[in-house]
Short mmCIF file of C-alpha atoms in Angstrom, two decimals:
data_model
loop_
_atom_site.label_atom_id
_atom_site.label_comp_id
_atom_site.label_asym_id
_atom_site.label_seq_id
_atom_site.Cartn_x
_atom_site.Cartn_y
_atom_site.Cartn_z
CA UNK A 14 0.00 0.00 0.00
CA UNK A 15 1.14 3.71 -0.36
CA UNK A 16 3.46 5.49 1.97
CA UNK A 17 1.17 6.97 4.38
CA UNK A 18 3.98 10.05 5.23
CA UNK A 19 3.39 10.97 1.39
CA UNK A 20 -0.41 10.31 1.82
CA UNK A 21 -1.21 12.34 4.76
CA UNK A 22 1.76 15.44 3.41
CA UNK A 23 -1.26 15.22 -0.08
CA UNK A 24 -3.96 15.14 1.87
CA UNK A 25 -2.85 18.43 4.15
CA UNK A 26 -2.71 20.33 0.74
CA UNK A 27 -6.73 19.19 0.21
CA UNK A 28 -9.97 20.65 0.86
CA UNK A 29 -13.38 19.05 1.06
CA UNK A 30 -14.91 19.56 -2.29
CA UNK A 31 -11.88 18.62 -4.11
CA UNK A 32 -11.66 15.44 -1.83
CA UNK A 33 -15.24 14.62 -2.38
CA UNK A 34 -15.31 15.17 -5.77
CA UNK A 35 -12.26 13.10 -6.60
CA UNK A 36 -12.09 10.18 -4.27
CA UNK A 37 -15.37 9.24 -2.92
CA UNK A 38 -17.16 8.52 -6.20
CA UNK A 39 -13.90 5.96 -6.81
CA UNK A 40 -13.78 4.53 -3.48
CA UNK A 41 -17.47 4.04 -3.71
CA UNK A 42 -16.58 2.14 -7.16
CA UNK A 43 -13.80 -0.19 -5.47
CA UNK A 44 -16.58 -0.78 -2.33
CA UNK A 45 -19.11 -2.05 -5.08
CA UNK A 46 -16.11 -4.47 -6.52
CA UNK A 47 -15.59 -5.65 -3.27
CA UNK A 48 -19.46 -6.97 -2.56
CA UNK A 49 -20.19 -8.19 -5.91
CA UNK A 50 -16.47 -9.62 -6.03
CA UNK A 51 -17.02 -11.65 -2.59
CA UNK A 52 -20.90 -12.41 -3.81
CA UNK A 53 -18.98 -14.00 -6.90
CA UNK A 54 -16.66 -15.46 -4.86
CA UNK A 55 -19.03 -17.06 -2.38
CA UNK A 56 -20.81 -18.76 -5.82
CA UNK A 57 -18.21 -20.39 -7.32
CA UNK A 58 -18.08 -21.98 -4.01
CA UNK A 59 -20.78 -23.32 -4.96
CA UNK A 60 -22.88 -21.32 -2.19
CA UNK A 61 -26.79 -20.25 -3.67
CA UNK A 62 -26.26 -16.31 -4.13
CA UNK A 63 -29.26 -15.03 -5.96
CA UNK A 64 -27.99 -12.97 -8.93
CA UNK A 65 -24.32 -14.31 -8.67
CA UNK A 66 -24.54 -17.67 -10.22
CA UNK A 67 -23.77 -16.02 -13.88
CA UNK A 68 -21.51 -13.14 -14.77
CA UNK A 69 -20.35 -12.41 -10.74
CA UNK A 70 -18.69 -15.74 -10.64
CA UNK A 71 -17.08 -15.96 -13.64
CA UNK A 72 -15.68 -12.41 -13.41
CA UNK A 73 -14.66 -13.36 -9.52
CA UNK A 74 -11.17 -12.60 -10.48
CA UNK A 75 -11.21 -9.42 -12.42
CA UNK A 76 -13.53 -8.14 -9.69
CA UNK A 77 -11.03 -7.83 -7.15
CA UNK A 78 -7.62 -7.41 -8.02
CA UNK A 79 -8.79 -5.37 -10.91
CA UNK A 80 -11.65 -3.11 -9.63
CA UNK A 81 -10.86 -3.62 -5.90
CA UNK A 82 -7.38 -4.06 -5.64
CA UNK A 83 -5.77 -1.86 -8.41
CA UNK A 84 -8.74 0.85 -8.08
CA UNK A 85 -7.71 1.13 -4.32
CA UNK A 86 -3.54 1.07 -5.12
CA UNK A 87 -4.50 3.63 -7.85
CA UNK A 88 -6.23 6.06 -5.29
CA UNK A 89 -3.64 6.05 -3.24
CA UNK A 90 -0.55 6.67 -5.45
CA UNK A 91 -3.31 9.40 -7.10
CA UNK A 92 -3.21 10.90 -3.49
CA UNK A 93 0.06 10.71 -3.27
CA UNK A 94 1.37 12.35 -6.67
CA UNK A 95 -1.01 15.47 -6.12
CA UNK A 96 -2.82 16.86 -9.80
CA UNK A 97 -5.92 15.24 -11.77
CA UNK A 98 -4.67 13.12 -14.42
CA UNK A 99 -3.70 10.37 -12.33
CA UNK A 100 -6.77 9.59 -10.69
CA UNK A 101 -7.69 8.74 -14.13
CA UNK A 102 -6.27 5.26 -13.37
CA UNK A 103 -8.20 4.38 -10.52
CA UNK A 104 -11.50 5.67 -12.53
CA UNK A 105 -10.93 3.77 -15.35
CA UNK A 106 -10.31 0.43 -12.86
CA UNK A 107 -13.43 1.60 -11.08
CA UNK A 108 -16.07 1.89 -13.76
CA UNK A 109 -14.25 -1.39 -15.64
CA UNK A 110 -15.53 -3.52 -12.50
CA UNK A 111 -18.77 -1.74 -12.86
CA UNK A 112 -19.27 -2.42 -16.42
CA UNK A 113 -18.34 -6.19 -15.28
CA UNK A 114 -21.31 -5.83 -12.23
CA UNK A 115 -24.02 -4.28 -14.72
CA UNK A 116 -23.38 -7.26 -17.33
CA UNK A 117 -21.68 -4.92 -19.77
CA UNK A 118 -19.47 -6.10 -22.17
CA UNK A 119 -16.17 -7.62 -20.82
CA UNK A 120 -13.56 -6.41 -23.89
CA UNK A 121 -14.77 -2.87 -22.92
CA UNK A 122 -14.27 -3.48 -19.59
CA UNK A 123 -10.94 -5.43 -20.28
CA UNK A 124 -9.77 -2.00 -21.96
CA UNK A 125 -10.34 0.20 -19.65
CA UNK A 126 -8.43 -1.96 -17.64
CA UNK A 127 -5.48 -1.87 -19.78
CA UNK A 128 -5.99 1.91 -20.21
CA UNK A 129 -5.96 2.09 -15.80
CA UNK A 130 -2.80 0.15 -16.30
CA UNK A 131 -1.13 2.27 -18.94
CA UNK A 132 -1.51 5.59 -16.74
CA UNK A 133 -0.47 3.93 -13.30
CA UNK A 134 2.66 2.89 -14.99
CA UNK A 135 3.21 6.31 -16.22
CA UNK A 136 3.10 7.75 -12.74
CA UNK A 137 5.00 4.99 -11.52
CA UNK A 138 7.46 6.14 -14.53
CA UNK A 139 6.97 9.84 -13.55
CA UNK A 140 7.78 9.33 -10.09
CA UNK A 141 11.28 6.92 -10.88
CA UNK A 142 12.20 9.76 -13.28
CA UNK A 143 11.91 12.39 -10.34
CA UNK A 144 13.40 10.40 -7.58
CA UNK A 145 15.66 7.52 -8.66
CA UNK A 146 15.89 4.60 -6.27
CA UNK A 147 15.00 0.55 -6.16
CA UNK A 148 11.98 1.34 -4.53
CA UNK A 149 10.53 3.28 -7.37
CA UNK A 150 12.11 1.13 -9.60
CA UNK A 151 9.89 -1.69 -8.10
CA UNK A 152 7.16 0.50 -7.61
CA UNK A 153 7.24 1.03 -11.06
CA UNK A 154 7.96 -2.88 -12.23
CA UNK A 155 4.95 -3.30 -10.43
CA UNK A 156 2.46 -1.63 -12.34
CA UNK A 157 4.12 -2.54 -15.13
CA UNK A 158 2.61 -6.30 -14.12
CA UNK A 159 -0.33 -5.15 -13.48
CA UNK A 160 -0.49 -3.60 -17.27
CA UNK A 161 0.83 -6.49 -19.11
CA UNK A 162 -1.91 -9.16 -17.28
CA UNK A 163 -4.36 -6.71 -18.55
CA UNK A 164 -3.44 -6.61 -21.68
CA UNK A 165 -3.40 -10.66 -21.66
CA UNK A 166 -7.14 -10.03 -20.64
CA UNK A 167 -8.01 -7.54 -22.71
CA UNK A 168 -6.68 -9.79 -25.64
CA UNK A 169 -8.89 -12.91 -25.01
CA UNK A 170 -6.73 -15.09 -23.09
CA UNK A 171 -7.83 -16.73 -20.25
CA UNK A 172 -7.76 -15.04 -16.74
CA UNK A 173 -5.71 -17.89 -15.67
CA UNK A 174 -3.01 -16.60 -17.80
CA UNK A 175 -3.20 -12.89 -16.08
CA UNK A 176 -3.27 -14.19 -12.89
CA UNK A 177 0.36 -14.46 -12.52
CA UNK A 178 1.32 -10.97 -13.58
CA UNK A 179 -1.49 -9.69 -11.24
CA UNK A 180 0.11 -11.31 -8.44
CA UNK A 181 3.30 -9.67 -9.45
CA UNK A 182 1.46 -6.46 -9.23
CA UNK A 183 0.49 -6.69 -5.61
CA UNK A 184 3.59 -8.58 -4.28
CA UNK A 185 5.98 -5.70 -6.13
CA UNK A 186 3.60 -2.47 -5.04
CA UNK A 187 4.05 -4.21 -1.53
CA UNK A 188 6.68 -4.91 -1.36
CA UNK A 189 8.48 -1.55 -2.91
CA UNK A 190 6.40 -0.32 -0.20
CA UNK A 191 7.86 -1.73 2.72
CA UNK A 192 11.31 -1.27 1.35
CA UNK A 193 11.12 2.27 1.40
CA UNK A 194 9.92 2.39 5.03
CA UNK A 195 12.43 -0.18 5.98
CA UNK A 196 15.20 2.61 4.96
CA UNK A 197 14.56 4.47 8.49
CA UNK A 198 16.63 1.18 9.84
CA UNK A 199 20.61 0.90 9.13
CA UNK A 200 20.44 -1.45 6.09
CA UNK A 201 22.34 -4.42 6.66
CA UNK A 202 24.94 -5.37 4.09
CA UNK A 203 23.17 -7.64 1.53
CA UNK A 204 19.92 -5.87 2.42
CA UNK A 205 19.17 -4.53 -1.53
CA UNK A 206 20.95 -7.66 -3.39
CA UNK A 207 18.73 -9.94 -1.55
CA UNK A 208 15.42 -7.66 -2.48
CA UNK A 209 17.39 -8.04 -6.13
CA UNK A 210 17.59 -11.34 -5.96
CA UNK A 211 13.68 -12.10 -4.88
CA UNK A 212 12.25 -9.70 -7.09
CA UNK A 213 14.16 -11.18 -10.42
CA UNK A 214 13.11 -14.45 -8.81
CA UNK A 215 9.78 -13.21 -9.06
CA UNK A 216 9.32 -11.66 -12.39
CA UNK A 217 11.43 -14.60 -13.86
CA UNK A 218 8.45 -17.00 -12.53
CA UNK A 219 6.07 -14.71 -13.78
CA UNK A 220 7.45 -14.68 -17.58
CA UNK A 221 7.87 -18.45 -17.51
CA UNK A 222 4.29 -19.19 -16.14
CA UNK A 223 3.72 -17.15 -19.26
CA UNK A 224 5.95 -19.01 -21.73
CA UNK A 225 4.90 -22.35 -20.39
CA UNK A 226 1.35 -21.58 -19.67
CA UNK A 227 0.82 -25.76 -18.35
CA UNK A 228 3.48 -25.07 -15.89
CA UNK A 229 0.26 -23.08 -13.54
CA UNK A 230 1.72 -21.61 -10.48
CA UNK A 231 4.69 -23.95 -10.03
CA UNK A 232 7.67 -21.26 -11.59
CA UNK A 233 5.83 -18.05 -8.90
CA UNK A 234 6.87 -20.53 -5.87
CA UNK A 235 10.72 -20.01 -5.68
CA UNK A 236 9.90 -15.92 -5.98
CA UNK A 237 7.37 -15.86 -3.29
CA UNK A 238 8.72 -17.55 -0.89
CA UNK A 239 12.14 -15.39 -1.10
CA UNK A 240 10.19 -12.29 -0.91
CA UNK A 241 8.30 -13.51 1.99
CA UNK A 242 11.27 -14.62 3.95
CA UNK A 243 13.15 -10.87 2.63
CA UNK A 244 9.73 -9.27 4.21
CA UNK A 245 9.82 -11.39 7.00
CA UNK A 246 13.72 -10.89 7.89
CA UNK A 247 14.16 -6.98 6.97
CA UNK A 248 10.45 -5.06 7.34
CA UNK A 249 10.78 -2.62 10.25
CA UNK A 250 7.79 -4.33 11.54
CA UNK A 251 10.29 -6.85 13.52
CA UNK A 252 10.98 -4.09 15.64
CA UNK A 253 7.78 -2.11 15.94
CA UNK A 254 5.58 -5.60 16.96
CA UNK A 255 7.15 -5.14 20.59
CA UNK A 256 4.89 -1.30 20.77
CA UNK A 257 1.86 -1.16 21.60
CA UNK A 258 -1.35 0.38 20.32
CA UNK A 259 -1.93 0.54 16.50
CA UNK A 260 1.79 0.26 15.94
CA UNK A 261 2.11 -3.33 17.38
CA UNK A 262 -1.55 -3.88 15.14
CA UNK A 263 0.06 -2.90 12.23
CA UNK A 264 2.93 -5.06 12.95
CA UNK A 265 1.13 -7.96 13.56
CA UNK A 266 -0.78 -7.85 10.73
CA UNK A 267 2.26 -7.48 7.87
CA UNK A 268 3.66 -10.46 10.11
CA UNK A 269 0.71 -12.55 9.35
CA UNK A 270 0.68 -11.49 6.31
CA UNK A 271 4.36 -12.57 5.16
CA UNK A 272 3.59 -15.82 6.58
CA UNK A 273 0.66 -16.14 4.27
CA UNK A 274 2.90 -15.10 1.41
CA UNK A 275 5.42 -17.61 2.06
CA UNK A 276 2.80 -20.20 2.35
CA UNK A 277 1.61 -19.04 -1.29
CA UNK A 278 4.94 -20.03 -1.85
CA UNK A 279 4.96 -23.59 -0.77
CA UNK A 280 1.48 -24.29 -2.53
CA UNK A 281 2.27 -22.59 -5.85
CA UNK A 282 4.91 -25.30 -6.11
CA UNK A 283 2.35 -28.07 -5.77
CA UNK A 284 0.29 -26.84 -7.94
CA UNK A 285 -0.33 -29.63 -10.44
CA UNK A 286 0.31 -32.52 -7.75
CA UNK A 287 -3.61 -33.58 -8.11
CA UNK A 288 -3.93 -32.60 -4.57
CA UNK A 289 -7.87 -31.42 -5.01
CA UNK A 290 -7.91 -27.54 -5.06
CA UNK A 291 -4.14 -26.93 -4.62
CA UNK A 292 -4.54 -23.75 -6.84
CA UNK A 293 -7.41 -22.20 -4.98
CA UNK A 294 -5.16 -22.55 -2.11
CA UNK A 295 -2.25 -21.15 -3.39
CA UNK A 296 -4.26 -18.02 -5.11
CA UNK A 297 -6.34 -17.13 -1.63
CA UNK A 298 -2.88 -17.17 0.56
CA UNK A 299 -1.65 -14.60 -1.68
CA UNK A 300 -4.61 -12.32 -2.08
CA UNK A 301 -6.42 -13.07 0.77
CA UNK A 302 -3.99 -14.05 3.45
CA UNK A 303 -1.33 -11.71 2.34
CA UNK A 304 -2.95 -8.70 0.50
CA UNK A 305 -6.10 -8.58 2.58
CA UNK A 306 -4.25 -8.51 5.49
CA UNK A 307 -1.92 -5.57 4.05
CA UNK A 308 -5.53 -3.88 3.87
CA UNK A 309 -6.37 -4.41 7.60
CA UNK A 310 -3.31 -3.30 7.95
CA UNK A 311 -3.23 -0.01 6.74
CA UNK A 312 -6.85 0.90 6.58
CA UNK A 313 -6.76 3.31 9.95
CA UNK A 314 -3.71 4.84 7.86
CA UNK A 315 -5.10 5.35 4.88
CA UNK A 316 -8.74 6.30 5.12
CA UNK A 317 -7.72 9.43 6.80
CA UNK A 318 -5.62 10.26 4.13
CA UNK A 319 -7.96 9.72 1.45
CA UNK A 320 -11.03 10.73 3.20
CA UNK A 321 -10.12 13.04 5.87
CA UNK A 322 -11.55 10.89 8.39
CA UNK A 323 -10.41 9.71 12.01
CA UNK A 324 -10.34 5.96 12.36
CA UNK A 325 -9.07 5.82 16.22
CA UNK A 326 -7.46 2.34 16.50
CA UNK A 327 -9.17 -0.02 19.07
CA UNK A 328 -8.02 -3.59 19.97
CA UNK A 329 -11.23 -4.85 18.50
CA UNK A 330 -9.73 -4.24 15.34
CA UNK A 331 -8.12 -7.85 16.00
CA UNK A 332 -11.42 -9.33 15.67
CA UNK A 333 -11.23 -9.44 11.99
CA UNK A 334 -7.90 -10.33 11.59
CA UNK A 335 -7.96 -13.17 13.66
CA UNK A 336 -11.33 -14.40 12.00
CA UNK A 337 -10.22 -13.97 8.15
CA UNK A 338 -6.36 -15.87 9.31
CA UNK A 339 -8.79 -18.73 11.21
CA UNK A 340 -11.32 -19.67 8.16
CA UNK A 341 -8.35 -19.32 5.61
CA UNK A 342 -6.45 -21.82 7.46
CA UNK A 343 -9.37 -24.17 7.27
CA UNK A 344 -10.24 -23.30 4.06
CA UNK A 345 -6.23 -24.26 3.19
CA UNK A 346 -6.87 -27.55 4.67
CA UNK A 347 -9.66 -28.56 2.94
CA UNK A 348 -8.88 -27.28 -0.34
CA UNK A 349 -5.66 -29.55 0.17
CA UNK A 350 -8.06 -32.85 1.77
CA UNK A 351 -10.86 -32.23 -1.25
CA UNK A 352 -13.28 -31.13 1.65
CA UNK A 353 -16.22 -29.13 -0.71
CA UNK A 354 -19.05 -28.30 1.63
CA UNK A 355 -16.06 -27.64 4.98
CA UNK A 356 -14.30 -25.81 1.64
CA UNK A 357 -17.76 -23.02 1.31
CA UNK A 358 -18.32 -22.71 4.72
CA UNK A 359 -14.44 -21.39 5.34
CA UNK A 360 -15.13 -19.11 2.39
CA UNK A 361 -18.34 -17.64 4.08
CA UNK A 362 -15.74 -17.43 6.98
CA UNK A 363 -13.63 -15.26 4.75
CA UNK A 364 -16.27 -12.91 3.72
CA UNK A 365 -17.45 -12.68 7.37
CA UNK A 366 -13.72 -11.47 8.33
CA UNK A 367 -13.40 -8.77 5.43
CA UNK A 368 -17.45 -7.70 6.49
CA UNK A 369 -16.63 -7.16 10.11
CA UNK A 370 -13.61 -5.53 9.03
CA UNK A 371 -16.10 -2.93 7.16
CA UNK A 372 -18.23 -2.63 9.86
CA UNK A 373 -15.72 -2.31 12.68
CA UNK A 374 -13.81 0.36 10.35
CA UNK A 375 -16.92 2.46 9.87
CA UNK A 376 -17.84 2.53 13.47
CA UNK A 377 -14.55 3.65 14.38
CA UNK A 378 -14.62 6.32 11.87
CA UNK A 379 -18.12 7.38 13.17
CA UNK A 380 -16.82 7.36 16.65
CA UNK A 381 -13.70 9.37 15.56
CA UNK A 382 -15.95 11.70 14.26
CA UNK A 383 -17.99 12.29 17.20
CA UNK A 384 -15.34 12.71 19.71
CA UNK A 385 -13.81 15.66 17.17
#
């Protein structure tokens, strides 16, 4: 997720209208991913969800990294950059996963995918230009993913195919992420060859699973694990997990969410053993386990600084975390034992966790709101 120092230094230069007018129309887009993305979701699970049996569930996929995920990623770095022109990106995302809700036709929405792609990666090019450094450079790489799998899309390949450059996408944005912050630390020597090392890991993977299209997940699994275990060893969050407050929450929760990566990891290399639903494993521990999490994460961070609204941190916020890591790890275990119906009641279990987390987020922000 964005830096939230360069979030909350663009969100001190706005005023209400401009705020309203520019990011609560897109969040409000991503938020209508999200439910018809988890009502897909929950029917391909083979759960009855009147109205998602059709179009929901088969665009499950593009629903949330797409018009959730990159419309959210978009916002921020919009914030972040200051001007118009890039929250183009996260409007063209946005209406893309509405066209996809409202049964529209899924080449248009494919291309305004790519064309959300296209101008993320020219910010991301527009900021490495202005400040050289690996983390732009990843930054950058990263939407750069997230362009090319919608292009595969866009051109009438199957999802399955996008799927791996999506994942690079997240992981890289991430990841970049956390490397900046992890600069306030004295890097250890090796620190940036390792990061070097994963990432090329990574996109390597990526490029094959493209090349070799049979090969499924199997050539991600040496890059995620390294940049779990480089996340894992080096993020700042190491240190900050023995605070307290919303500093140890945050901690906890990129912690978790490493694990989850590295997990992704381990199953992306079995995918293809026959185990039953190896694949749906492997795919939730990335964007469930690991970039939900990042979410919960940095959700009291970031809504201020997109909406100008106080989320006060409260240890309930655990509640959610703790619920989404429990039915994943069930849902992990029977996806790996071929258990269908234990299978779609862990997934309910999912969308309960990312619900409460809605729910517990709001009330916070109402109660921030009050005591100001």
């Amino acid at each position: 997720m964005m830096h939230a120092g360069n979030l909350a230094g663009s969100a001190a230069a706005s005023r209400g209208p401009s705020v309203a007018l520019k990011r609560g129309p897109v969040l409000a887009l991503a938020v209508a991913a999200m439910a018809a993305g988890l009502l897909g979701g929950l029917a391909r699970l083979g759960i009855a969800v009147p109205g998602a049996e059709g179009d929901l569930a088969v665009h499950h996929g593009p629903l949330m990294v797409v018009a959730l995920f990159g419309t959210v990623i978009g916002l921020e770095r919009a914030v972040a950059m200051g001007g118009y022109w890039p929250y183009l990106a996260p409007a063209a995302s946005g209406v893309a996963g509405l066209l996809l809700i409202a049964g529209g036709s899924p080449g248009l929405a494919a291309g305004m995918a790519v064309a959300a792609g296209a101008i993320l990666l020219a910010g991301g090019l527009l900021v490495l230009r202005r400040y050289p450094a690996l983390h732009t450079a990843v930054l950058a790489g990263g939407c750069a993913c997230w362009l090319v799998g919608n292009l595969l899309w866009a051109g009438g390949l199957p999802v399955a195919q996008a799927v791996p450059w999506w994942i690079g996408f997240l992981v890289l944005v991430i990841a970049g992420e956390r490397l900046e912050l992890s600069r306030v630390l004295k890097p250890p020597p090796g620190r940036s060859l390792l990061f070097l090392a994963s990432g090329s890991l990574l996109l390597g993977g990526i490029a094959l699973s493209s090349w070799e299209p049979d090969a499924g997940l199997v050539p991600l699994g040496p890059g995620l694990l390294a940049m779990a275990l480089w996340l894992a060893r080096y993020d700042i969050a190491r240190r900050t997990i023995r605070q307290t407050g919303l500093v140890r929450y945050v901690a906890a929760c990129l912690l978790g969410g490493y694990l989850w990566l590295g997990i992704a990891g381990l199953l992306a290399l079995g995918d293809g053993s026959g185990a039953a639903f190896v694949r749906d494993a492997a795919l939730h521990a990335v964007f469930l386990g690991f970039v939900v999490t990042m979410v919960f994460a940095h959700a009291p961070i970031i809504l201020p600084a997109l909406l100008r609204v106080t989320v006060p941190y409260t240890p309930i916020f655990f509640a959610h975390v703790a619920l989404l890591h429990a039915t994943l790890g069930l849902r992990m275990l029977a996806d790996l034992m071929g258990w269908v119906e234990i299978r779609a009641c862990a997934g309910l279990g999912n969308g309960a966790a990312i619900l409460l987390f809605a729910m517990l987020t709001v009330g916070a922000a109402v109660r921030g709101r009050r005591s100001r």
